[in-house]
Short mmCIF file of N, CA and C and ligand atoms in Angstrom, two decimals:
data_model
loop_
_atom_site.label_atom_id
_atom_site.label_comp_id
_atom_site.label_asym_id
_atom_site.label_seq_id
_atom_site.Cartn_x
_atom_site.Cartn_y
_atom_site.Cartn_z
N MET A 1 98.00 88.32 58.54
CA MET A 1 97.37 89.14 57.50
C MET A 1 97.01 90.53 58.04
N LEU A 2 96.42 90.53 59.23
CA LEU A 2 96.05 91.80 59.85
C LEU A 2 97.31 92.59 60.18
N ASP A 3 98.36 91.87 60.56
CA ASP A 3 99.66 92.51 60.81
C ASP A 3 100.14 93.25 59.57
N ASP A 4 100.02 92.59 58.40
CA ASP A 4 100.39 93.22 57.12
C ASP A 4 99.65 94.54 56.98
N PHE A 5 98.35 94.48 57.26
CA PHE A 5 97.53 95.68 57.07
C PHE A 5 97.99 96.81 57.99
N LEU A 6 98.26 96.48 59.25
CA LEU A 6 98.66 97.52 60.20
C LEU A 6 100.02 98.09 59.83
N HIS A 7 100.90 97.23 59.30
CA HIS A 7 102.26 97.61 58.99
C HIS A 7 102.37 98.36 57.66
N THR A 8 101.70 97.83 56.63
CA THR A 8 101.88 98.38 55.26
C THR A 8 100.65 99.13 54.76
N GLY A 9 99.50 98.96 55.41
CA GLY A 9 98.26 99.57 54.93
C GLY A 9 97.63 98.80 53.78
N VAL A 10 98.18 97.62 53.46
CA VAL A 10 97.65 96.81 52.36
C VAL A 10 97.51 95.36 52.83
N MET A 11 96.43 94.72 52.42
CA MET A 11 96.22 93.33 52.80
C MET A 11 95.53 92.61 51.64
N VAL A 12 95.95 91.38 51.35
CA VAL A 12 95.37 90.62 50.25
C VAL A 12 94.74 89.35 50.82
N VAL A 13 93.46 89.12 50.49
CA VAL A 13 92.79 87.89 50.90
C VAL A 13 92.44 87.11 49.64
N ASP A 14 93.11 85.98 49.42
CA ASP A 14 92.80 85.12 48.28
C ASP A 14 91.80 84.07 48.71
N ASP A 15 91.08 83.48 47.74
CA ASP A 15 90.07 82.45 48.05
C ASP A 15 89.10 82.95 49.11
N CYS A 16 88.55 84.12 48.84
CA CYS A 16 87.76 84.83 49.83
C CYS A 16 86.42 84.13 50.13
N PHE A 17 85.67 83.78 49.09
CA PHE A 17 84.35 83.16 49.28
C PHE A 17 84.30 81.77 48.66
N GLY A 18 83.23 81.03 48.95
CA GLY A 18 83.03 79.70 48.35
C GLY A 18 82.73 79.80 46.85
N ALA A 19 82.90 78.67 46.15
CA ALA A 19 82.77 78.64 44.69
C ALA A 19 81.39 79.11 44.21
N ASP A 20 80.33 78.75 44.94
CA ASP A 20 78.98 79.14 44.51
C ASP A 20 78.80 80.65 44.57
N ALA A 21 79.32 81.25 45.64
CA ALA A 21 79.21 82.70 45.81
C ALA A 21 79.98 83.42 44.71
N VAL A 22 81.16 82.90 44.38
CA VAL A 22 81.97 83.53 43.32
C VAL A 22 81.20 83.49 42.00
N ARG A 23 80.63 82.32 41.69
CA ARG A 23 79.89 82.19 40.42
C ARG A 23 78.68 83.11 40.40
N ALA A 24 77.98 83.20 41.53
CA ALA A 24 76.80 84.07 41.57
C ALA A 24 77.19 85.53 41.34
N LEU A 25 78.30 85.96 41.93
CA LEU A 25 78.75 87.34 41.73
C LEU A 25 79.20 87.56 40.28
N GLN A 26 79.88 86.56 39.72
CA GLN A 26 80.32 86.68 38.31
C GLN A 26 79.10 86.79 37.40
N THR A 27 78.06 85.99 37.69
CA THR A 27 76.87 86.01 36.86
C THR A 27 76.19 87.38 36.95
N GLU A 28 76.01 87.85 38.21
CA GLU A 28 75.35 89.16 38.36
C GLU A 28 76.17 90.26 37.67
N SER A 29 77.48 90.19 37.81
CA SER A 29 78.33 91.24 37.20
C SER A 29 78.21 91.22 35.68
N GLY A 30 77.82 90.07 35.13
CA GLY A 30 77.75 89.93 33.68
C GLY A 30 76.46 90.43 33.06
N TYR A 31 75.37 90.53 33.84
CA TYR A 31 74.12 90.94 33.18
C TYR A 31 73.58 92.29 33.61
N ILE A 32 74.18 92.94 34.64
CA ILE A 32 73.67 94.26 35.04
C ILE A 32 74.07 95.31 34.01
N ASP A 33 73.38 96.46 34.09
CA ASP A 33 73.65 97.59 33.20
C ASP A 33 74.72 98.48 33.80
N TYR A 34 75.76 98.74 33.05
CA TYR A 34 76.82 99.62 33.55
C TYR A 34 76.67 101.01 32.94
N LYS A 35 77.07 102.02 33.72
CA LYS A 35 77.09 103.39 33.20
C LYS A 35 78.53 103.91 33.29
N ASP A 36 78.87 104.87 32.43
CA ASP A 36 80.23 105.43 32.49
C ASP A 36 80.49 106.03 33.87
N ALA A 37 81.67 105.75 34.42
CA ALA A 37 82.05 106.35 35.70
C ALA A 37 82.55 107.77 35.47
N HIS A 38 82.41 108.61 36.49
CA HIS A 38 82.84 110.01 36.39
C HIS A 38 83.85 110.31 37.47
N LEU A 39 84.61 111.38 37.28
CA LEU A 39 85.52 111.83 38.32
C LEU A 39 84.71 112.58 39.37
N THR A 40 85.31 112.88 40.53
CA THR A 40 84.52 113.46 41.62
C THR A 40 83.92 114.81 41.25
N HIS A 41 84.58 115.55 40.31
CA HIS A 41 83.99 116.83 39.92
C HIS A 41 83.00 116.66 38.78
N GLY A 42 82.65 115.41 38.47
CA GLY A 42 81.50 115.21 37.59
C GLY A 42 81.79 114.99 36.13
N GLU A 43 83.02 115.25 35.67
CA GLU A 43 83.22 115.07 34.23
C GLU A 43 83.77 113.68 33.92
N ARG A 44 83.54 113.28 32.70
CA ARG A 44 84.08 111.98 32.27
C ARG A 44 85.38 112.23 31.53
N GLU A 45 86.42 111.54 31.93
CA GLU A 45 87.72 111.72 31.31
C GLU A 45 88.34 110.34 31.18
N VAL A 46 88.08 109.68 30.05
CA VAL A 46 88.50 108.28 29.93
C VAL A 46 90.01 108.10 29.95
N SER A 47 90.75 109.22 29.71
CA SER A 47 92.21 109.06 29.77
C SER A 47 92.65 108.91 31.23
N ILE A 48 91.82 109.32 32.19
CA ILE A 48 92.15 109.14 33.62
C ILE A 48 91.45 107.90 34.16
N ARG A 49 90.17 107.75 33.84
CA ARG A 49 89.36 106.69 34.44
C ARG A 49 88.44 106.11 33.38
N GLY A 50 88.64 104.82 33.03
CA GLY A 50 87.88 104.25 31.92
C GLY A 50 86.87 103.20 32.31
N ASP A 51 86.55 103.11 33.63
CA ASP A 51 85.64 102.03 34.03
C ASP A 51 84.18 102.42 33.84
N ARG A 52 83.34 101.38 33.73
CA ARG A 52 81.90 101.57 33.69
C ARG A 52 81.38 100.91 34.97
N ILE A 53 80.43 101.54 35.65
CA ILE A 53 80.07 101.08 37.00
C ILE A 53 78.56 100.90 37.20
N ARG A 54 78.22 100.16 38.27
CA ARG A 54 76.84 99.99 38.69
C ARG A 54 76.87 99.90 40.21
N TRP A 55 76.34 100.91 40.90
CA TRP A 55 76.29 100.88 42.37
C TRP A 55 75.40 99.72 42.82
N ILE A 56 75.79 99.05 43.88
CA ILE A 56 75.02 97.92 44.39
C ILE A 56 73.86 98.43 45.23
N ASP A 57 72.64 98.03 44.83
CA ASP A 57 71.44 98.39 45.58
C ASP A 57 70.48 97.20 45.50
N ASP A 58 69.19 97.43 45.83
CA ASP A 58 68.22 96.33 45.89
C ASP A 58 68.10 95.56 44.58
N ALA A 59 68.50 96.17 43.48
CA ALA A 59 68.40 95.50 42.19
C ALA A 59 69.55 94.50 41.98
N CYS A 60 70.48 94.43 42.92
CA CYS A 60 71.63 93.51 42.81
C CYS A 60 71.67 92.62 44.05
N PRO A 61 70.79 91.62 44.14
CA PRO A 61 70.67 90.83 45.37
C PRO A 61 71.96 90.10 45.75
N VAL A 62 72.71 89.62 44.77
CA VAL A 62 73.96 88.91 45.10
C VAL A 62 74.98 89.92 45.64
N GLY A 63 75.03 91.07 44.99
CA GLY A 63 75.92 92.14 45.45
C GLY A 63 75.59 92.57 46.87
N LEU A 64 74.31 92.58 47.21
CA LEU A 64 73.92 92.97 48.59
C LEU A 64 74.46 91.97 49.61
N ARG A 65 74.46 90.68 49.22
CA ARG A 65 75.03 89.68 50.15
C ARG A 65 76.53 89.89 50.31
N TYR A 66 77.19 90.23 49.18
CA TYR A 66 78.62 90.57 49.24
C TYR A 66 78.84 91.74 50.20
N LEU A 67 78.00 92.78 50.04
CA LEU A 67 78.14 93.98 50.87
C LEU A 67 77.95 93.64 52.35
N ALA A 68 77.02 92.73 52.65
CA ALA A 68 76.80 92.32 54.05
C ALA A 68 78.07 91.66 54.61
N SER A 69 78.77 90.86 53.79
CA SER A 69 80.02 90.24 54.27
C SER A 69 81.08 91.30 54.55
N ILE A 70 81.14 92.31 53.67
CA ILE A 70 82.13 93.37 53.87
C ILE A 70 81.79 94.17 55.13
N GLU A 71 80.47 94.35 55.38
CA GLU A 71 80.07 95.05 56.61
C GLU A 71 80.51 94.28 57.85
N SER A 72 80.41 92.93 57.81
CA SER A 72 80.89 92.16 58.98
C SER A 72 82.39 92.34 59.14
N LEU A 73 83.10 92.38 58.02
CA LEU A 73 84.55 92.60 58.11
C LEU A 73 84.83 93.98 58.74
N GLY A 74 84.02 94.96 58.36
CA GLY A 74 84.15 96.30 58.95
C GLY A 74 83.93 96.27 60.46
N ARG A 75 82.93 95.49 60.90
CA ARG A 75 82.68 95.39 62.35
C ARG A 75 83.88 94.73 63.04
N TYR A 76 84.48 93.77 62.35
CA TYR A 76 85.67 93.11 62.90
C TYR A 76 86.82 94.12 63.04
N PHE A 77 87.04 94.94 62.01
CA PHE A 77 88.10 95.97 62.09
C PHE A 77 87.80 96.94 63.23
N ASN A 78 86.52 97.28 63.42
CA ASN A 78 86.17 98.18 64.53
C ASN A 78 86.54 97.53 65.86
N ALA A 79 86.27 96.22 65.97
CA ALA A 79 86.52 95.54 67.24
C ALA A 79 88.01 95.39 67.51
N VAL A 80 88.81 95.09 66.47
CA VAL A 80 90.23 94.81 66.73
C VAL A 80 91.12 96.04 66.68
N PHE A 81 90.77 97.04 65.87
CA PHE A 81 91.63 98.24 65.94
C PHE A 81 90.87 99.56 65.85
N TYR A 82 89.66 99.57 66.36
CA TYR A 82 88.90 100.82 66.48
C TYR A 82 88.92 101.61 65.18
N ALA A 83 88.60 100.93 64.07
CA ALA A 83 88.68 101.58 62.75
C ALA A 83 87.63 102.69 62.57
N GLY A 84 86.56 102.66 63.34
CA GLY A 84 85.55 103.72 63.24
C GLY A 84 84.70 103.65 61.98
N ILE A 85 84.48 102.42 61.48
CA ILE A 85 83.69 102.26 60.25
C ILE A 85 82.20 102.25 60.59
N ARG A 86 81.41 103.04 59.87
CA ARG A 86 79.98 103.13 60.16
C ARG A 86 79.10 102.64 59.04
N ARG A 87 79.62 102.59 57.83
CA ARG A 87 78.82 102.03 56.73
C ARG A 87 79.75 101.67 55.57
N CYS A 88 79.21 100.87 54.65
CA CYS A 88 79.99 100.46 53.48
C CYS A 88 79.18 100.73 52.22
N GLU A 89 79.88 100.96 51.12
CA GLU A 89 79.23 101.16 49.82
C GLU A 89 80.07 100.43 48.78
N ALA A 90 79.44 100.02 47.70
CA ALA A 90 80.17 99.25 46.69
C ALA A 90 79.55 99.42 45.32
N HIS A 91 80.40 99.38 44.30
CA HIS A 91 79.86 99.29 42.93
C HIS A 91 80.62 98.24 42.14
N TYR A 92 79.85 97.55 41.27
CA TYR A 92 80.49 96.71 40.28
C TYR A 92 81.22 97.64 39.32
N ALA A 93 82.33 97.17 38.78
CA ALA A 93 83.04 97.96 37.77
C ALA A 93 83.48 97.04 36.64
N CYS A 94 83.44 97.58 35.44
CA CYS A 94 83.88 96.85 34.27
C CYS A 94 84.81 97.76 33.48
N TYR A 95 86.06 97.33 33.31
CA TYR A 95 87.02 98.10 32.51
C TYR A 95 87.15 97.41 31.15
N PRO A 96 86.69 98.08 30.08
CA PRO A 96 86.88 97.49 28.75
C PRO A 96 88.37 97.44 28.42
N SER A 97 88.73 96.54 27.53
CA SER A 97 90.12 96.44 27.08
C SER A 97 90.60 97.81 26.60
N GLY A 98 91.82 98.18 26.99
CA GLY A 98 92.39 99.47 26.57
C GLY A 98 92.21 100.58 27.59
N PHE A 99 91.53 100.27 28.72
CA PHE A 99 91.30 101.30 29.73
C PHE A 99 91.90 100.92 31.08
N GLY A 100 92.07 101.94 31.95
CA GLY A 100 92.58 101.76 33.30
C GLY A 100 92.09 102.91 34.17
N TYR A 101 92.79 103.17 35.24
CA TYR A 101 92.43 104.28 36.13
C TYR A 101 93.75 104.80 36.69
N GLN A 102 94.08 106.04 36.31
CA GLN A 102 95.39 106.61 36.68
C GLN A 102 95.54 106.84 38.18
N TRP A 103 96.79 107.07 38.60
CA TRP A 103 97.12 107.29 40.01
C TRP A 103 96.12 108.21 40.71
N HIS A 104 95.59 107.77 41.84
CA HIS A 104 94.65 108.59 42.61
C HIS A 104 94.56 108.05 44.03
N LYS A 105 93.92 108.85 44.90
CA LYS A 105 93.53 108.39 46.23
C LYS A 105 92.02 108.39 46.25
N ASP A 106 91.40 107.56 47.11
CA ASP A 106 89.95 107.41 47.06
C ASP A 106 89.19 108.49 47.83
N ASN A 107 89.90 109.34 48.59
CA ASN A 107 89.24 110.50 49.20
C ASN A 107 89.59 111.74 48.39
N PRO A 108 88.58 112.51 47.94
CA PRO A 108 88.90 113.76 47.25
C PRO A 108 89.67 114.69 48.22
N ALA A 109 90.42 115.65 47.69
CA ALA A 109 91.23 116.55 48.51
C ALA A 109 90.42 117.12 49.67
N GLY A 110 90.97 117.08 50.86
CA GLY A 110 90.34 117.69 52.03
C GLY A 110 89.26 116.82 52.66
N ARG A 111 89.04 115.61 52.14
CA ARG A 111 87.99 114.73 52.68
C ARG A 111 88.63 113.48 53.28
N ASP A 112 87.92 112.84 54.21
CA ASP A 112 88.50 111.64 54.82
C ASP A 112 87.44 110.60 55.19
N GLU A 113 86.27 110.67 54.55
CA GLU A 113 85.18 109.76 54.95
C GLU A 113 85.46 108.30 54.62
N ARG A 114 86.24 108.07 53.58
CA ARG A 114 86.56 106.68 53.23
C ARG A 114 87.78 106.25 54.06
N VAL A 115 87.59 105.17 54.81
CA VAL A 115 88.66 104.70 55.72
C VAL A 115 89.46 103.60 55.02
N ILE A 116 88.76 102.58 54.54
CA ILE A 116 89.42 101.45 53.90
C ILE A 116 88.76 101.18 52.56
N SER A 117 89.58 101.00 51.53
CA SER A 117 89.09 100.60 50.20
C SER A 117 89.29 99.10 50.08
N ALA A 118 88.31 98.42 49.49
CA ALA A 118 88.42 96.97 49.32
C ALA A 118 87.97 96.67 47.90
N VAL A 119 88.81 96.04 47.12
CA VAL A 119 88.42 95.71 45.75
C VAL A 119 88.41 94.19 45.60
N TYR A 120 87.28 93.68 45.15
CA TYR A 120 87.08 92.25 44.98
C TYR A 120 87.05 91.96 43.48
N TYR A 121 87.81 90.95 43.06
CA TYR A 121 87.96 90.68 41.62
C TYR A 121 87.22 89.42 41.18
N LEU A 122 86.81 89.42 39.91
CA LEU A 122 85.90 88.39 39.39
C LEU A 122 86.44 87.69 38.15
N ASN A 123 87.73 87.80 37.87
CA ASN A 123 88.26 87.37 36.57
C ASN A 123 89.03 86.05 36.64
N ASP A 124 88.45 85.01 36.01
CA ASP A 124 89.12 83.71 35.97
C ASP A 124 90.36 83.78 35.08
N ASP A 125 91.35 83.00 35.42
CA ASP A 125 92.54 82.78 34.59
C ASP A 125 93.24 84.07 34.16
N TRP A 126 93.43 84.99 35.08
CA TRP A 126 94.10 86.25 34.73
C TRP A 126 95.60 86.04 34.81
N THR A 127 96.31 86.53 33.79
CA THR A 127 97.78 86.44 33.85
C THR A 127 98.38 87.84 33.70
N ASP A 128 99.67 87.94 34.02
CA ASP A 128 100.37 89.21 33.97
C ASP A 128 100.22 89.89 32.60
N SER A 129 100.23 89.08 31.52
CA SER A 129 100.17 89.67 30.18
C SER A 129 98.79 90.24 29.84
N ASP A 130 97.78 89.96 30.69
CA ASP A 130 96.46 90.57 30.49
C ASP A 130 96.43 92.04 30.95
N GLY A 131 97.50 92.51 31.61
CA GLY A 131 97.51 93.89 32.12
C GLY A 131 96.53 94.00 33.27
N GLY A 132 96.02 95.24 33.51
CA GLY A 132 94.94 95.43 34.48
C GLY A 132 95.32 95.23 35.93
N ALA A 133 96.63 95.17 36.25
CA ALA A 133 97.02 95.02 37.66
C ALA A 133 96.68 96.29 38.42
N ILE A 134 96.42 96.15 39.72
CA ILE A 134 96.35 97.34 40.56
C ILE A 134 97.74 97.53 41.18
N LEU A 135 98.21 98.78 41.17
CA LEU A 135 99.46 99.13 41.84
C LEU A 135 99.08 99.98 43.05
N VAL A 136 99.61 99.65 44.22
CA VAL A 136 99.34 100.44 45.42
C VAL A 136 100.68 100.80 46.05
N VAL A 137 100.89 102.08 46.34
CA VAL A 137 102.10 102.49 47.06
C VAL A 137 101.79 102.37 48.54
N ASP A 138 102.42 101.38 49.19
CA ASP A 138 102.04 101.11 50.58
C ASP A 138 102.68 102.11 51.54
N LYS A 139 102.37 101.96 52.84
CA LYS A 139 102.83 102.92 53.85
C LYS A 139 104.35 102.95 53.99
N LEU A 140 105.02 101.87 53.52
CA LEU A 140 106.49 101.82 53.59
C LEU A 140 107.11 102.38 52.31
N GLY A 141 106.25 102.83 51.37
CA GLY A 141 106.75 103.39 50.12
C GLY A 141 107.01 102.35 49.05
N ASN A 142 106.65 101.09 49.32
CA ASN A 142 106.84 100.05 48.30
C ASN A 142 105.63 99.99 47.38
N GLU A 143 105.89 99.79 46.07
CA GLU A 143 104.79 99.66 45.12
C GLU A 143 104.39 98.19 45.04
N GLN A 144 103.17 97.89 45.48
CA GLN A 144 102.69 96.51 45.40
C GLN A 144 101.86 96.37 44.13
N LYS A 145 102.14 95.30 43.38
CA LYS A 145 101.42 95.05 42.13
C LYS A 145 100.61 93.77 42.29
N LEU A 146 99.29 93.88 42.11
CA LEU A 146 98.41 92.73 42.35
C LEU A 146 97.50 92.51 41.15
N LEU A 147 97.40 91.25 40.72
CA LEU A 147 96.56 90.92 39.57
C LEU A 147 95.10 90.78 40.01
N PRO A 148 94.15 91.14 39.14
CA PRO A 148 92.72 91.12 39.49
C PRO A 148 92.10 89.73 39.35
N LYS A 149 92.65 88.77 40.07
CA LYS A 149 92.24 87.36 39.96
C LYS A 149 90.92 87.10 40.65
N ALA A 150 90.12 86.20 40.10
CA ALA A 150 88.83 85.85 40.69
C ALA A 150 88.99 85.46 42.15
N ASN A 151 88.05 85.94 42.97
CA ASN A 151 87.95 85.59 44.39
C ASN A 151 89.09 86.16 45.24
N ARG A 152 89.75 87.21 44.74
CA ARG A 152 90.79 87.91 45.53
C ARG A 152 90.20 89.23 46.02
N LEU A 153 90.40 89.52 47.31
CA LEU A 153 89.98 90.80 47.89
C LEU A 153 91.25 91.55 48.29
N VAL A 154 91.43 92.75 47.75
CA VAL A 154 92.58 93.58 48.12
C VAL A 154 92.05 94.74 48.96
N LEU A 155 92.56 94.85 50.19
CA LEU A 155 92.13 95.93 51.08
C LEU A 155 93.29 96.90 51.27
N PHE A 156 93.01 98.19 51.25
CA PHE A 156 94.07 99.15 51.52
C PHE A 156 93.49 100.42 52.13
N ASP A 157 94.35 101.08 52.87
CA ASP A 157 94.02 102.38 53.47
C ASP A 157 93.61 103.33 52.34
N SER A 158 92.43 103.96 52.45
CA SER A 158 91.91 104.78 51.35
C SER A 158 92.79 106.00 51.04
N ASP A 159 93.74 106.33 51.92
CA ASP A 159 94.62 107.47 51.65
C ASP A 159 95.86 107.08 50.86
N LEU A 160 96.00 105.80 50.52
CA LEU A 160 97.17 105.38 49.74
C LEU A 160 96.94 105.60 48.25
N LEU A 161 98.02 106.02 47.56
CA LEU A 161 97.97 106.21 46.11
C LEU A 161 97.91 104.86 45.40
N HIS A 162 97.06 104.78 44.37
CA HIS A 162 96.97 103.53 43.62
C HIS A 162 96.52 103.81 42.19
N GLN A 163 96.76 102.87 41.31
CA GLN A 163 96.28 102.99 39.93
C GLN A 163 95.94 101.62 39.36
N VAL A 164 95.08 101.63 38.34
CA VAL A 164 94.77 100.40 37.61
C VAL A 164 95.49 100.50 36.26
N ASN A 165 96.42 99.58 36.01
CA ASN A 165 97.11 99.56 34.71
C ASN A 165 96.11 99.28 33.59
N ILE A 166 96.43 99.77 32.41
CA ILE A 166 95.59 99.51 31.23
C ILE A 166 95.37 98.00 31.11
N THR A 167 94.12 97.62 30.96
CA THR A 167 93.81 96.20 30.83
C THR A 167 93.75 95.80 29.35
N HIS A 168 94.13 94.57 29.07
CA HIS A 168 94.07 94.06 27.69
C HIS A 168 92.93 93.07 27.51
N ARG A 169 92.13 92.91 28.58
CA ARG A 169 90.96 92.02 28.57
C ARG A 169 89.88 92.75 29.34
N THR A 170 88.61 92.48 29.09
CA THR A 170 87.55 93.09 29.90
C THR A 170 87.77 92.64 31.35
N ARG A 171 87.72 93.61 32.27
CA ARG A 171 88.13 93.35 33.66
C ARG A 171 86.97 93.68 34.59
N PHE A 172 86.47 92.67 35.34
CA PHE A 172 85.34 92.87 36.25
C PHE A 172 85.80 92.88 37.70
N SER A 173 85.17 93.76 38.51
CA SER A 173 85.54 93.86 39.93
C SER A 173 84.38 94.48 40.70
N ILE A 174 84.52 94.50 42.02
CA ILE A 174 83.60 95.27 42.86
C ILE A 174 84.45 96.19 43.72
N ALA A 175 84.31 97.50 43.53
CA ALA A 175 85.05 98.47 44.34
C ALA A 175 84.18 98.82 45.54
N THR A 176 84.79 98.76 46.73
CA THR A 176 84.04 98.85 47.98
C THR A 176 84.74 99.82 48.92
N TRP A 177 83.97 100.58 49.66
CA TRP A 177 84.58 101.49 50.64
C TRP A 177 83.92 101.35 51.99
N MET A 178 84.76 101.28 53.03
CA MET A 178 84.30 101.31 54.41
C MET A 178 84.44 102.76 54.86
N ARG A 179 83.31 103.35 55.31
CA ARG A 179 83.29 104.79 55.55
C ARG A 179 83.06 105.11 57.02
N ARG A 180 83.56 106.28 57.42
CA ARG A 180 83.38 106.70 58.81
C ARG A 180 82.14 107.57 59.01
N ASP A 181 81.51 108.05 57.92
CA ASP A 181 80.34 108.92 58.08
C ASP A 181 79.07 108.08 58.25
N ASP A 182 78.02 108.74 58.75
CA ASP A 182 76.75 108.06 58.99
C ASP A 182 76.07 107.69 57.70
N ASP A 183 75.26 106.65 57.79
CA ASP A 183 74.40 106.32 56.68
C ASP A 183 73.39 107.45 56.50
N VAL A 184 73.30 107.95 55.28
CA VAL A 184 72.38 109.06 55.04
C VAL A 184 70.95 108.58 54.86
N LEU A 185 70.76 107.27 54.72
CA LEU A 185 69.39 106.76 54.50
C LEU A 185 68.55 106.85 55.77
O1 AKG B 201 89.74 98.02 40.35
C1 AKG B 201 90.72 98.29 41.03
O2 AKG B 201 91.69 97.52 41.13
C2 AKG B 201 90.77 99.62 41.75
C3 AKG B 201 89.66 100.57 41.39
C4 AKG B 201 89.81 101.92 42.03
O3 AKG B 201 90.89 102.32 42.39
C5 AKG B 201 88.63 102.77 42.26
O4 AKG B 201 87.53 102.46 41.76
O5 AKG B 201 88.77 103.79 42.97
FE1 FE2 B 202 90.63 103.91 43.74
#
């Protein structure tokens, strides 16, 4: 799996957590308050990005446990390939039916603080006809298409181009970034 990541810049981990943890994250994702997401320059443009988000903080105790697991994974990447990760951040995201997120990279132009993007999905019984797949152009130039299935974690180099296809069902996920900059707190 780690070989995949080093070779293609993309790695998929299915059956990531135990059943209780998955249910707890699904429950928390279902009752928190979401706000419209914005582009990096601050405006809302639903034709580019249609998700509604909630950053994980003290008000999301289950999400904080998720974030702690991702931080351990970051420490592991630092140990095995000197990834230089210093902190992680994450938000729940909800894409209403009819929305997606067009081709983009997770670092704004001229920036490189995000090292690895990790998206964790919360959707039971997702099929191809539900739409909402993530497409990632990997380091070899191949387009990988992955469905947002519950308990799947997709990790990719934050400099890779990716998009979320228009979803035909409400789509829940946690978007996570492993960053090289210091914690500002
Ligand atoms: O939800 C996904 O599959 C990816 C989301 C994404 O690309 C982002 O929030 O930057
Ligand atoms: Fe992204």
